[in-house]
Short mmCIF file of C-alpha atoms in Angstrom, two decimals:
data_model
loop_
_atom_site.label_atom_id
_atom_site.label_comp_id
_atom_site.label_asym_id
_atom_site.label_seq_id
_atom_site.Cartn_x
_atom_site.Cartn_y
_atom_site.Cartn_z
CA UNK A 1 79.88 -10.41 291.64
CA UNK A 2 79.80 -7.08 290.07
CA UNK A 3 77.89 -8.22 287.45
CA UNK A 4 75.53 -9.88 289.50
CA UNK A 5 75.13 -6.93 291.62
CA UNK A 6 74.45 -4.53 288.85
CA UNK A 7 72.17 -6.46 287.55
CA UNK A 8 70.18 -6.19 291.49
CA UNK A 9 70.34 -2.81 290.61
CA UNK A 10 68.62 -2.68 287.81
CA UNK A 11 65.79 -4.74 288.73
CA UNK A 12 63.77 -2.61 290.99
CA UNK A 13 64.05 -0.46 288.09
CA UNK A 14 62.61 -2.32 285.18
CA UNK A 15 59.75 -3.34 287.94
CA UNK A 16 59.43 0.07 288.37
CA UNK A 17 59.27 0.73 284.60
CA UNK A 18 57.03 -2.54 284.22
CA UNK A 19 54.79 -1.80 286.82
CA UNK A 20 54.18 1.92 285.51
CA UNK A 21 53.48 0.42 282.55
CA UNK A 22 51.00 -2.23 283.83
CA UNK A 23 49.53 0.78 285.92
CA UNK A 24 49.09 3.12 282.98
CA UNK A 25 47.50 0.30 280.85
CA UNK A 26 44.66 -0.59 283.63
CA UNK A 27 44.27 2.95 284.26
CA UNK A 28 43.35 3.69 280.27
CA UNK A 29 41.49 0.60 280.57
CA UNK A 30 39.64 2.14 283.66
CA UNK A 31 39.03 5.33 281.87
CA UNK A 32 37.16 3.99 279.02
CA UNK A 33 35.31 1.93 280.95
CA UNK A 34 33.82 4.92 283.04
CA UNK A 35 33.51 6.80 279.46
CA UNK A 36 31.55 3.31 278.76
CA UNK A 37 29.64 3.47 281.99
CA UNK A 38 28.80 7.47 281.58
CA UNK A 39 27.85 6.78 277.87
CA UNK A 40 25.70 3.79 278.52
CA UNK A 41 23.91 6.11 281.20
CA UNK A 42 23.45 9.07 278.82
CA UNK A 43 21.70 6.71 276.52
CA UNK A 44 19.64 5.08 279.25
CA UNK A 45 18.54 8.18 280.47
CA UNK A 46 17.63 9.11 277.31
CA UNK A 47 15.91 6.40 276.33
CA UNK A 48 13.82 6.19 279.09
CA UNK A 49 13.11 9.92 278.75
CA UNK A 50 11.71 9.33 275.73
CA UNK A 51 9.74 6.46 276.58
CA UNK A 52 8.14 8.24 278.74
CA UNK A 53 7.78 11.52 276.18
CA UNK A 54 6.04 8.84 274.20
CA UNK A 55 3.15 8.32 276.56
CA UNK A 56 2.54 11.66 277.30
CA UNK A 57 2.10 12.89 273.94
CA UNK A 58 0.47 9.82 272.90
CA UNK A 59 -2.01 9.92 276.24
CA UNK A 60 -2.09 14.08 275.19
CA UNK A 61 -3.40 13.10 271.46
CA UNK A 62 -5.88 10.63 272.84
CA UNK A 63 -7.82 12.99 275.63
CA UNK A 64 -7.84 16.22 273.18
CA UNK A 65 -9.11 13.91 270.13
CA UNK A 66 -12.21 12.72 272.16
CA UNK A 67 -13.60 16.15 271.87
CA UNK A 68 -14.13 15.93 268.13
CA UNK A 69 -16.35 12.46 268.88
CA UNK A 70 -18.44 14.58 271.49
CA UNK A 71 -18.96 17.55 268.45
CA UNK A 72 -19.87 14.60 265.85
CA UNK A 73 -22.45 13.13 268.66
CA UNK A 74 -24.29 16.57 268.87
CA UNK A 75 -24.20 17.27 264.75
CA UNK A 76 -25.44 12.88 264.52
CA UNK A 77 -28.59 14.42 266.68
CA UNK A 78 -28.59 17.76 265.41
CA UNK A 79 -26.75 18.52 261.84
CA UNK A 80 -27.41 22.12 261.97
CA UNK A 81 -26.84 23.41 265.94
CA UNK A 82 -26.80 26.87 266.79
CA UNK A 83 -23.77 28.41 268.08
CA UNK A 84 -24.94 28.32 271.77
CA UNK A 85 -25.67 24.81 271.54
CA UNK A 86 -22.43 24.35 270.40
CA UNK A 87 -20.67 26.57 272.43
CA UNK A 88 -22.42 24.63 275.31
CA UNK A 89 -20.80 21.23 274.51
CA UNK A 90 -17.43 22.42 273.62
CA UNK A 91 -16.73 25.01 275.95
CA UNK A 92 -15.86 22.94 279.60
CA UNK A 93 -14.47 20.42 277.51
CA UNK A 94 -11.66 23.22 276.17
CA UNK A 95 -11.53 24.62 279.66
CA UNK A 96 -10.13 20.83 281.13
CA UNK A 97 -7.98 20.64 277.93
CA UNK A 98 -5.88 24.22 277.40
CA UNK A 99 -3.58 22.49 274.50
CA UNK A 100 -6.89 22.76 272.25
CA UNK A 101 -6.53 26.81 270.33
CA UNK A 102 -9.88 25.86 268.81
CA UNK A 103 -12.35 24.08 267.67
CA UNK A 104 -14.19 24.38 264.04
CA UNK A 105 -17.49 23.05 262.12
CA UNK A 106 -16.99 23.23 258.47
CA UNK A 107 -20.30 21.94 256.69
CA UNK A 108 -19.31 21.22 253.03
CA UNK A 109 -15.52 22.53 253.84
CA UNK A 110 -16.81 25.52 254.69
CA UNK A 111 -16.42 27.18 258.36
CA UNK A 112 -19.20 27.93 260.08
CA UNK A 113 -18.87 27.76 263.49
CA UNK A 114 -15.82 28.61 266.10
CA UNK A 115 -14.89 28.24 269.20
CA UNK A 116 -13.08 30.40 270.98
CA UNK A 117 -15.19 32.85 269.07
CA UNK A 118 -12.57 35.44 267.37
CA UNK A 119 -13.02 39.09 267.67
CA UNK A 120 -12.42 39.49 263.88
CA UNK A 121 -14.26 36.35 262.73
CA UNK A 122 -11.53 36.01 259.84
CA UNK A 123 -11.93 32.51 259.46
CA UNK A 124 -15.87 31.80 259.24
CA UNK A 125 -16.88 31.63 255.54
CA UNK A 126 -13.79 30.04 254.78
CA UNK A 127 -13.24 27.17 252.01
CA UNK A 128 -10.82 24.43 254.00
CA UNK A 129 -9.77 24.14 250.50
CA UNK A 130 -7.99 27.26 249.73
CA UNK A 131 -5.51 27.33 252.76
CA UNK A 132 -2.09 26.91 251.73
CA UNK A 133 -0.78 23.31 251.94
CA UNK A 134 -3.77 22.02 252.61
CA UNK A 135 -6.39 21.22 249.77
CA UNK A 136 -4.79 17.99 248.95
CA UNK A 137 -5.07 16.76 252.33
CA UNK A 138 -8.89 18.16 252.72
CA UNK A 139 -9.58 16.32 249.63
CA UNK A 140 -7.68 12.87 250.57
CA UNK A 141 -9.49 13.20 253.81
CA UNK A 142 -12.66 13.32 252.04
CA UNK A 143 -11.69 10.69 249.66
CA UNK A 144 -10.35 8.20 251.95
CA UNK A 145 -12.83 8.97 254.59
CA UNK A 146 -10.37 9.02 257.37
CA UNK A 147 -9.47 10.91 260.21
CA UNK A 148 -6.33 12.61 259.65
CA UNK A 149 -3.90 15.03 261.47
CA UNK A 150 -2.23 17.29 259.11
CA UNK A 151 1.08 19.65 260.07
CA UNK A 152 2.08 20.58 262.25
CA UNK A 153 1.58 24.34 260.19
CA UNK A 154 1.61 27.87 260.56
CA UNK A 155 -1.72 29.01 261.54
CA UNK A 156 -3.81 31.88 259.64
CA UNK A 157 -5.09 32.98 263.07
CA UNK A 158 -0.83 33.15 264.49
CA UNK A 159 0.62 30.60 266.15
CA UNK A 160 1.83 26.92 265.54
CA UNK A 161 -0.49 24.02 265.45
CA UNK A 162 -1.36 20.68 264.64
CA UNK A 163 -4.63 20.72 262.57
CA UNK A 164 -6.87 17.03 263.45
CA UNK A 165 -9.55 17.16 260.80
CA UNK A 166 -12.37 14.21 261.16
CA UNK A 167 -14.53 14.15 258.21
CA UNK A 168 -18.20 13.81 259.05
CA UNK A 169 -20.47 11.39 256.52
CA UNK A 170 -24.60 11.66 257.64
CA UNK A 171 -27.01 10.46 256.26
CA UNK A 172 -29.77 12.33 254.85
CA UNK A 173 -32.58 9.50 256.75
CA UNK A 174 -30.74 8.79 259.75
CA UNK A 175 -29.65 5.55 258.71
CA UNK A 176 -26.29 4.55 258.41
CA UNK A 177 -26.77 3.02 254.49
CA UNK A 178 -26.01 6.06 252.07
CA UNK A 179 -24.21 8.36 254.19
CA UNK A 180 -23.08 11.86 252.42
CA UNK A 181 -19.95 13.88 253.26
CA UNK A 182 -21.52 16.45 255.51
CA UNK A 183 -18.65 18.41 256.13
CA UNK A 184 -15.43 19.02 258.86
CA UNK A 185 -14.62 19.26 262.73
CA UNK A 186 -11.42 20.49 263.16
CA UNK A 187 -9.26 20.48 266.35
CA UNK A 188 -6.22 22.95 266.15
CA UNK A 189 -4.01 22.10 268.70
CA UNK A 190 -1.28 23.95 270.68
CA UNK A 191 1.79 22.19 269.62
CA UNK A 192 4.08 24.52 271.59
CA UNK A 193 2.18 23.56 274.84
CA UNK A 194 1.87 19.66 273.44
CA UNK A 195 5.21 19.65 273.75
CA UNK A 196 5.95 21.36 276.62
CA UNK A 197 7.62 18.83 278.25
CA UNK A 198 10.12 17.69 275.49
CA UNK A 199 10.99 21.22 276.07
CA UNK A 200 11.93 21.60 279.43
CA UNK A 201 14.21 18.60 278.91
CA UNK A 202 15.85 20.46 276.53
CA UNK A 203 18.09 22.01 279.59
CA UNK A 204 20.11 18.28 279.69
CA UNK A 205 22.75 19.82 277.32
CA UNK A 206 23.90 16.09 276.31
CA UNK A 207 20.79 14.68 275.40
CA UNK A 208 18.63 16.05 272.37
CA UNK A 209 14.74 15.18 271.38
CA UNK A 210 13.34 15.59 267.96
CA UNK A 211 9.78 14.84 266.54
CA UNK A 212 9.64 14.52 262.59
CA UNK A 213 6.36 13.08 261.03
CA UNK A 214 4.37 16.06 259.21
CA UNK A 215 1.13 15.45 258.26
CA UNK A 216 1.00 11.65 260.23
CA UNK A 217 3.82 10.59 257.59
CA UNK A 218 6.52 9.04 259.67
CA UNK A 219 10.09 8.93 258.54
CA UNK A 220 8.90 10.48 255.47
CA UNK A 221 7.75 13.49 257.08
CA UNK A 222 9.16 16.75 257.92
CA UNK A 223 10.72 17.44 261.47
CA UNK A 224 8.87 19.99 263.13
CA UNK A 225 10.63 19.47 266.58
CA UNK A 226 14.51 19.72 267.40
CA UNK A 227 17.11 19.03 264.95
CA UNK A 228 17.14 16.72 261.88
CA UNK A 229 20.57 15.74 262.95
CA UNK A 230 19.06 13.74 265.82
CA UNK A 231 17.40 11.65 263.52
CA UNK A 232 20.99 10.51 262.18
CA UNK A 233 22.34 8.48 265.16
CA UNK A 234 19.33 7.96 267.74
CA UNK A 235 20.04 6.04 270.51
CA UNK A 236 15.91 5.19 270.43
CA UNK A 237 13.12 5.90 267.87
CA UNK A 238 9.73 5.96 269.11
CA UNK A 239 6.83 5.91 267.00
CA UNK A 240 3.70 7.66 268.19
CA UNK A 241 0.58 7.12 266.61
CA UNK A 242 -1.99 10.03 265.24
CA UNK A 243 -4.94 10.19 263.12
CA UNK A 244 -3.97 9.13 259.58
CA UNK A 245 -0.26 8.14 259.60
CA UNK A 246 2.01 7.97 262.96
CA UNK A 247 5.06 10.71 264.19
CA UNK A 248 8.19 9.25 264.74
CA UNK A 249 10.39 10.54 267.91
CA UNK A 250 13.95 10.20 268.58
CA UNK A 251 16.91 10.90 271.56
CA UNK A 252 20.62 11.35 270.65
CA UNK A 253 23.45 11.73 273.09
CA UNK A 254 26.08 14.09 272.11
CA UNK A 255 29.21 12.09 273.86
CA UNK A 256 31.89 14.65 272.89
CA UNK A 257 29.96 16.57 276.40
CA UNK A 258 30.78 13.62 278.42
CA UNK A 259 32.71 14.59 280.85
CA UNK A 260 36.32 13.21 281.97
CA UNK A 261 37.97 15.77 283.78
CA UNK A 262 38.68 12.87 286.69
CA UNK A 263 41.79 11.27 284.63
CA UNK A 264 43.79 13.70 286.00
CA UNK A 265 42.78 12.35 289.40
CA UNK A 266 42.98 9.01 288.64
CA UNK A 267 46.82 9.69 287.15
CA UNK A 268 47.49 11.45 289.94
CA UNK A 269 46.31 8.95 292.81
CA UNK A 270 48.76 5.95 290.31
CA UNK A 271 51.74 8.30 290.74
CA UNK A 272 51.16 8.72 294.25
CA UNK A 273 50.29 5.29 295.08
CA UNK A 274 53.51 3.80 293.38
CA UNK A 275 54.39 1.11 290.55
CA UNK A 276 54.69 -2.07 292.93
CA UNK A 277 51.29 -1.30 294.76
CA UNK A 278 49.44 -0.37 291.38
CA UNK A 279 51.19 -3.87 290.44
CA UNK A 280 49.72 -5.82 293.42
CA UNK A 281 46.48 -4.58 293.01
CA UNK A 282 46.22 -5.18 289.42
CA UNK A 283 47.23 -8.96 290.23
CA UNK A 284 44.47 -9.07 293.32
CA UNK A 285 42.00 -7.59 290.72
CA UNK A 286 42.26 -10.42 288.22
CA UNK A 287 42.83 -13.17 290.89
CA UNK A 288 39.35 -11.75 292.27
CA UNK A 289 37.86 -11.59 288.57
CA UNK A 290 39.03 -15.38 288.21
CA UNK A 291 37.60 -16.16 291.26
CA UNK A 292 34.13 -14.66 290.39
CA UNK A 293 33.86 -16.31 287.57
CA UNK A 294 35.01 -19.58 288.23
CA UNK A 295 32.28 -19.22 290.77
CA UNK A 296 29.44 -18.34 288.92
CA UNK A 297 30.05 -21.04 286.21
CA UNK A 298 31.62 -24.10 287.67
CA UNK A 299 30.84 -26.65 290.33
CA UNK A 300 32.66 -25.45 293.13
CA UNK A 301 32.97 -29.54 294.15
CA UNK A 302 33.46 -31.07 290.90
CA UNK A 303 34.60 -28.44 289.34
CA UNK A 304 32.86 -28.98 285.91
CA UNK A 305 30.23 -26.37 284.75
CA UNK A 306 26.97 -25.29 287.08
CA UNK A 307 23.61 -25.83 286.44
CA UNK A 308 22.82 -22.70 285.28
CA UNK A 309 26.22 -22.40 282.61
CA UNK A 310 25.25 -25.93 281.62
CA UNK A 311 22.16 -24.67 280.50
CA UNK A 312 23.15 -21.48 279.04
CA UNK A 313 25.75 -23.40 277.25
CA UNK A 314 23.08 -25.70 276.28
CA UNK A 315 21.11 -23.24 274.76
CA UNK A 316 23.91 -21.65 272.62
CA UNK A 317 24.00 -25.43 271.22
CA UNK A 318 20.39 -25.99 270.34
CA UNK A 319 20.69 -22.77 268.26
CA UNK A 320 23.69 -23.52 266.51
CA UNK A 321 22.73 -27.40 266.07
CA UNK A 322 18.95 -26.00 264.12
CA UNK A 323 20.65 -23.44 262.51
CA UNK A 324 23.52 -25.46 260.76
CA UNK A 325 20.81 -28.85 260.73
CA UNK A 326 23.40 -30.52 262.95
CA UNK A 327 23.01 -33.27 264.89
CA UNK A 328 23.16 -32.59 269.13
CA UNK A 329 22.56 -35.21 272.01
CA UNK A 330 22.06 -34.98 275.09
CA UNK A 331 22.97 -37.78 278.13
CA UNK A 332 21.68 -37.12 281.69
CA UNK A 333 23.41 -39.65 284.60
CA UNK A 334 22.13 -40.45 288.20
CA UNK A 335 24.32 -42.36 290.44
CA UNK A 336 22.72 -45.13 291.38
CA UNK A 337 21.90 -45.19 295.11
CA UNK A 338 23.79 -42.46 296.34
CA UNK A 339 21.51 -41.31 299.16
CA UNK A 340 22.55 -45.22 300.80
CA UNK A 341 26.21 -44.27 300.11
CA UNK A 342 25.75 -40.91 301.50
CA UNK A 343 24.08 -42.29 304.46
CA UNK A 344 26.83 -45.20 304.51
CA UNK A 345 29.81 -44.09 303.86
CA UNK A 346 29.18 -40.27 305.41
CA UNK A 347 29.06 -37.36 303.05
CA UNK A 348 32.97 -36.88 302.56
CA UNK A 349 32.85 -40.15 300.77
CA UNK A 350 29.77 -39.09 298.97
CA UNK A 351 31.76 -35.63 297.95
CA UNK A 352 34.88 -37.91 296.96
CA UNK A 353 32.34 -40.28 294.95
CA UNK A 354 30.98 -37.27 292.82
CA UNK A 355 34.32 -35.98 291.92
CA UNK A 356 36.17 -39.85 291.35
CA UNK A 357 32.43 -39.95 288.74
CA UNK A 358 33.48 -36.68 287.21
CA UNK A 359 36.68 -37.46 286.22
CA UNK A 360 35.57 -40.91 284.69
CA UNK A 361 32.63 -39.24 282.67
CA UNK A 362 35.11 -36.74 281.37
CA UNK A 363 37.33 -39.50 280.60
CA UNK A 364 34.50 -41.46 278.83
CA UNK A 365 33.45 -37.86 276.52
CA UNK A 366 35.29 -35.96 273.95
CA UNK A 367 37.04 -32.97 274.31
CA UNK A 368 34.36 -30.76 272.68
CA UNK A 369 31.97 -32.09 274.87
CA UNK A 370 29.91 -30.28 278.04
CA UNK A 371 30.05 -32.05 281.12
CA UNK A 372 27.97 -30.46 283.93
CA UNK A 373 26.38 -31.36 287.45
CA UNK A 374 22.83 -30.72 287.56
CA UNK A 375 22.34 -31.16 290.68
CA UNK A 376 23.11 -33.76 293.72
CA UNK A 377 24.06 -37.08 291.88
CA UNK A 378 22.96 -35.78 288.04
CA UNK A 379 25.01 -34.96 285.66
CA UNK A 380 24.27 -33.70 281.73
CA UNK A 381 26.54 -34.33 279.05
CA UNK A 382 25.85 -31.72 275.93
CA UNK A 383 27.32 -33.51 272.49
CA UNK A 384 27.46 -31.61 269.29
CA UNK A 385 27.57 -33.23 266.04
CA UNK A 386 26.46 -36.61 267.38
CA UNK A 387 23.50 -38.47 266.47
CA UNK A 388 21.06 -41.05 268.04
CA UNK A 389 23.52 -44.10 267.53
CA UNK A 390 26.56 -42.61 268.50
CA UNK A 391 25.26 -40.84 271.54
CA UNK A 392 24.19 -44.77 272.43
CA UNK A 393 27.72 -45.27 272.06
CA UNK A 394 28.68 -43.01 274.96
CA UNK A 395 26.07 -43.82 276.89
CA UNK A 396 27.27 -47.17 277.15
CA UNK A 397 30.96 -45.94 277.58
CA UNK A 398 29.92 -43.78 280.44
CA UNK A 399 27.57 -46.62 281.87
CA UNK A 400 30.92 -48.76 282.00
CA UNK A 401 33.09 -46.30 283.09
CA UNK A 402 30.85 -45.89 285.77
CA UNK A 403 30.28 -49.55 286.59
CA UNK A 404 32.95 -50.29 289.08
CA UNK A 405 33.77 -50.22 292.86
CA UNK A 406 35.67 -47.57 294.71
CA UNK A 407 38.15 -47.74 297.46
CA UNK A 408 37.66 -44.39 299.27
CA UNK A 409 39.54 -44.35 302.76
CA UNK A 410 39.54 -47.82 302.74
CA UNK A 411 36.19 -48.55 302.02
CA UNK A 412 34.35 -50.42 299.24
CA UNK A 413 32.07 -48.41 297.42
CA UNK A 414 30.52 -49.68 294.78
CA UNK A 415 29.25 -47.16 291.81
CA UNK A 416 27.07 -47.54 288.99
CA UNK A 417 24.46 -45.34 287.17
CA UNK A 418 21.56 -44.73 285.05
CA UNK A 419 21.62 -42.85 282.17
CA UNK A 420 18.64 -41.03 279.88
CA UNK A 421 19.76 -39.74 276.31
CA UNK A 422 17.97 -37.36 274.05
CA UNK A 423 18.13 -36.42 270.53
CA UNK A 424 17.33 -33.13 269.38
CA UNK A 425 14.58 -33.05 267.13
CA UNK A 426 13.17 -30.30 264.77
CA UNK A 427 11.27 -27.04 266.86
CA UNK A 428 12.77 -28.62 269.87
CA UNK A 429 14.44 -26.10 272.68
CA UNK A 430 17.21 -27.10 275.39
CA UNK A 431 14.66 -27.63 277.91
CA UNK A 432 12.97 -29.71 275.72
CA UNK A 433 16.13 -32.19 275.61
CA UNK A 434 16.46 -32.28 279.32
CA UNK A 435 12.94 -33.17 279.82
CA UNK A 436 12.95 -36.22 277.38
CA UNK A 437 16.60 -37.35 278.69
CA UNK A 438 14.86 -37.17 282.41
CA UNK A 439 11.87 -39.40 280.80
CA UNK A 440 14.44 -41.83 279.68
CA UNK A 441 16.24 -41.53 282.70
CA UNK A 442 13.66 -42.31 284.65
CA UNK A 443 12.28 -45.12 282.77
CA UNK A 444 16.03 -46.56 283.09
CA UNK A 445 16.16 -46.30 287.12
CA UNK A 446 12.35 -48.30 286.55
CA UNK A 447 13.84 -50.64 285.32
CA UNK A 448 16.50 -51.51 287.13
CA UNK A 449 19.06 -49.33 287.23
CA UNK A 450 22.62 -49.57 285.51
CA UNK A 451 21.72 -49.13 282.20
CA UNK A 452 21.46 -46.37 279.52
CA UNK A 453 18.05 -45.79 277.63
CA UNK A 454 17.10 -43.45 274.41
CA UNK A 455 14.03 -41.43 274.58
CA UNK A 456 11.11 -42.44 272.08
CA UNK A 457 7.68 -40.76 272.18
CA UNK A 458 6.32 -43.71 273.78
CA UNK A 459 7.73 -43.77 277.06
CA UNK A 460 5.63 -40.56 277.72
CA UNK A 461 2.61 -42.48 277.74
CA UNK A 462 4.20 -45.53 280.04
#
């Protein structure tokens, strides 16, 4: 007795201990599961941050850049305007469009007209080709004949900007045969105020933005926004396109900032609460889990998988099947009649009918195989690794399993069914399958019911 008592003792304590235990386990579990949850937010914020970063600058590009195909319509009609005519054309465009610093003519390289029009006029008269960094791209742009975007650089005039240089070929007739290189417009834009608001995100301490792309190079091009380190883990890369080449913009998440200073709560509220009622709910939490998904993937009458897991399962088949050049069938059963033995019998007998045909279909199948109601009196049978003559096999064994009469409450019932099978064939999808089963199946209820046909092509056309 003493022994039996001390051992009553020491129960509530090892529960105690157990329980603790079982608590401290679900409540690390619980913790990186809301590290999960913040982290997968950081990242979704972030990406859709930069999404959206993406179509501004990109929209940005596109409604500066248009002004540089208004300048080349006025030097198409007139190759040598004035600098009022000019000024004229360019100056309520710049007014609607304050990212543009300025805009330059360079005939033969060479500036010759700007506008804003600088008090010290340091830049007129000069060669495009002598800046620093910049003849080779003047003279690919010539070469290739493309419009290019080159820096972003550090502008003669002060300032940082993004230098969109269209070449202009004219031709000496008007025609378009035998166009010459007549010379430059140039669009120097404000990349400070392009990317104005990349920069006021730049508050969100967690998440950072960087632009790298120099020049319309990409990957292989310098960053000239944010940190290089953000290109080493992104979370998203974005690729925005410019004249000439494309920049490349990326978020990263710095997760040591996440924040977790609620553990302490949590620990707190499982000390207070107590081992046996941590305990219970941990056992009401998985009961509850089982529940759900037992629910959302089996037949809550027959108790074999839903339509919708069928399928998904069915799915996961086809691409393992094609991938491995597997054979997989597919059988789909109606019950014969079963609106008459619904309308007979009652529906009770019906629901008793549909579970006494699920047990003799799984009995008729292999272990590996999917059994699933489809819906009312259908069923699908998934069957890897088996070909057109053994899923005729069965077919046949399900047909005869099938074939039989009931006693259900004291009642004769008698069962049969009609079966469709389907072979997958090359290119095919799951959906595919079920649709040529249902043509078989339905050319097997034509005729009579009680029997198990195989799909061929031609019973489309019957």
């Amino acid at each position: 007795m003493g022994i039996q008592r001390n051992r009553s003792s020491f129960f509530p304590i090892l529960v105690g201990v157990v329980t603790c235990c079982i608590a401290m386990t679900v409540t690390l579990l619980m913790t990186y599961a809301e590290y999960r949850w913040q982290r997968s937010m950081s990242v979704s914020h972030a990406s859709e941050h930069a999404g959206q970063y993406k179509a501004i600058l990109g929209k940005a590009l596109a409604e500066n850049l248009i002004v540089i195909d208004a300048v080349e319509g006025l030097l198409r009609l007139a190759p040598n305007p004035s600098y009022n005519d000019f000024q004229q054309l360019v100056k309520p465009l710049l007014d609607q469009r304050p990212t543009i610093k300025q805009v330059e003519v360079a005939p033969n390289a060479v500036i010759k007209l700007v506008y804003p029009h600088s008090e010290d006029n340091a830049i007129i008269g000069l060669d495009l080709r002598s800046l620093p960094g910049q003849r080779k791209v003047v003279e690919e742009t010539i070469r290739s004949q493309r419009f290019r975007l080159a820096g972003p650089v550090n502008l003669i005039e002060g300032g940082y900007g993004a230098i969109a240089r269209k070449p202009i070929f004219i031709s000496p007739d008007g025609q378009h045969d035998g166009e010459q290189f007549w010379g430059f417009i140039t669009l120097i834009l404000d990349v400070n105020r392009l990317l104005s608001e990349i920069v006021s995100e730049e508050s969100d301490t967690m998440t950072r933005y960087a632009i790298r792309g120099t020049d319309g190079l990409g990957a292989q091009g310098g960053v000239f926004f944010g940190s290089p380190d953000v290109f080493k883990q992104p979370v998203v890369t974005h690729t925005i396109p410019v004249p000439g080449g494309y920049w490349q913009l990326a978020a990263s998440v710095d997760l040591s900032r996440i924040s977790r200073r609620w553990e302490m709560l949590m620990f707190s509220l499982v000390g207070m609460v107590g081992s046996v009622v941590v305990g219970v709910l941990a056992g009401i939490l998985v009961l509850q889990w089982q529940h759900l998904h037992t629910k959302a993937t089996r037949d809550s009458l027959t108790r074999v998988y839903n339509r919708q897991r069928i399928q998904e399962m069915g799915a996961q088949e086809v691409q393992r099947a094609q991938r491995y050049n597997h054979p997989l069938s597919l059988i789909m059963i109606d019950l014969d009649s079963f609106k008459l033995i619904n309308d007979r019998y009652g529906h009770l007998t019906g629901d008793q009918v549909l579970q006494e045909s699920t047990d003799f279909i799984e009995h008729a199948v292999r272990g590996c195989d999917l059994v699933g109601r489809f819906g009312g009196e259908e069923f699908v049978v998934v069957l890897p690794e088996c070909d057109v003559c053994e899923v005729a096999v069965v077919a046949e064994r399900i047909r005869f399993e099938l074939c039989r009469t009931l006693s259900i409450d004291y009642q004769q019932v008698n069962l049969s069914a009609s079966l469709g099978t389907a072979t997958l064939q090359r290119s095919e999808c799951f959906e595919d399958m079920l649709n040529n089963a249902d043509i078989a199946l339905y050319e097997a209820k034509r005729t009579g019911k009680n029997r198990a046909i195989a799909f061929s092509p031609h019973l489309i056309s019957t």
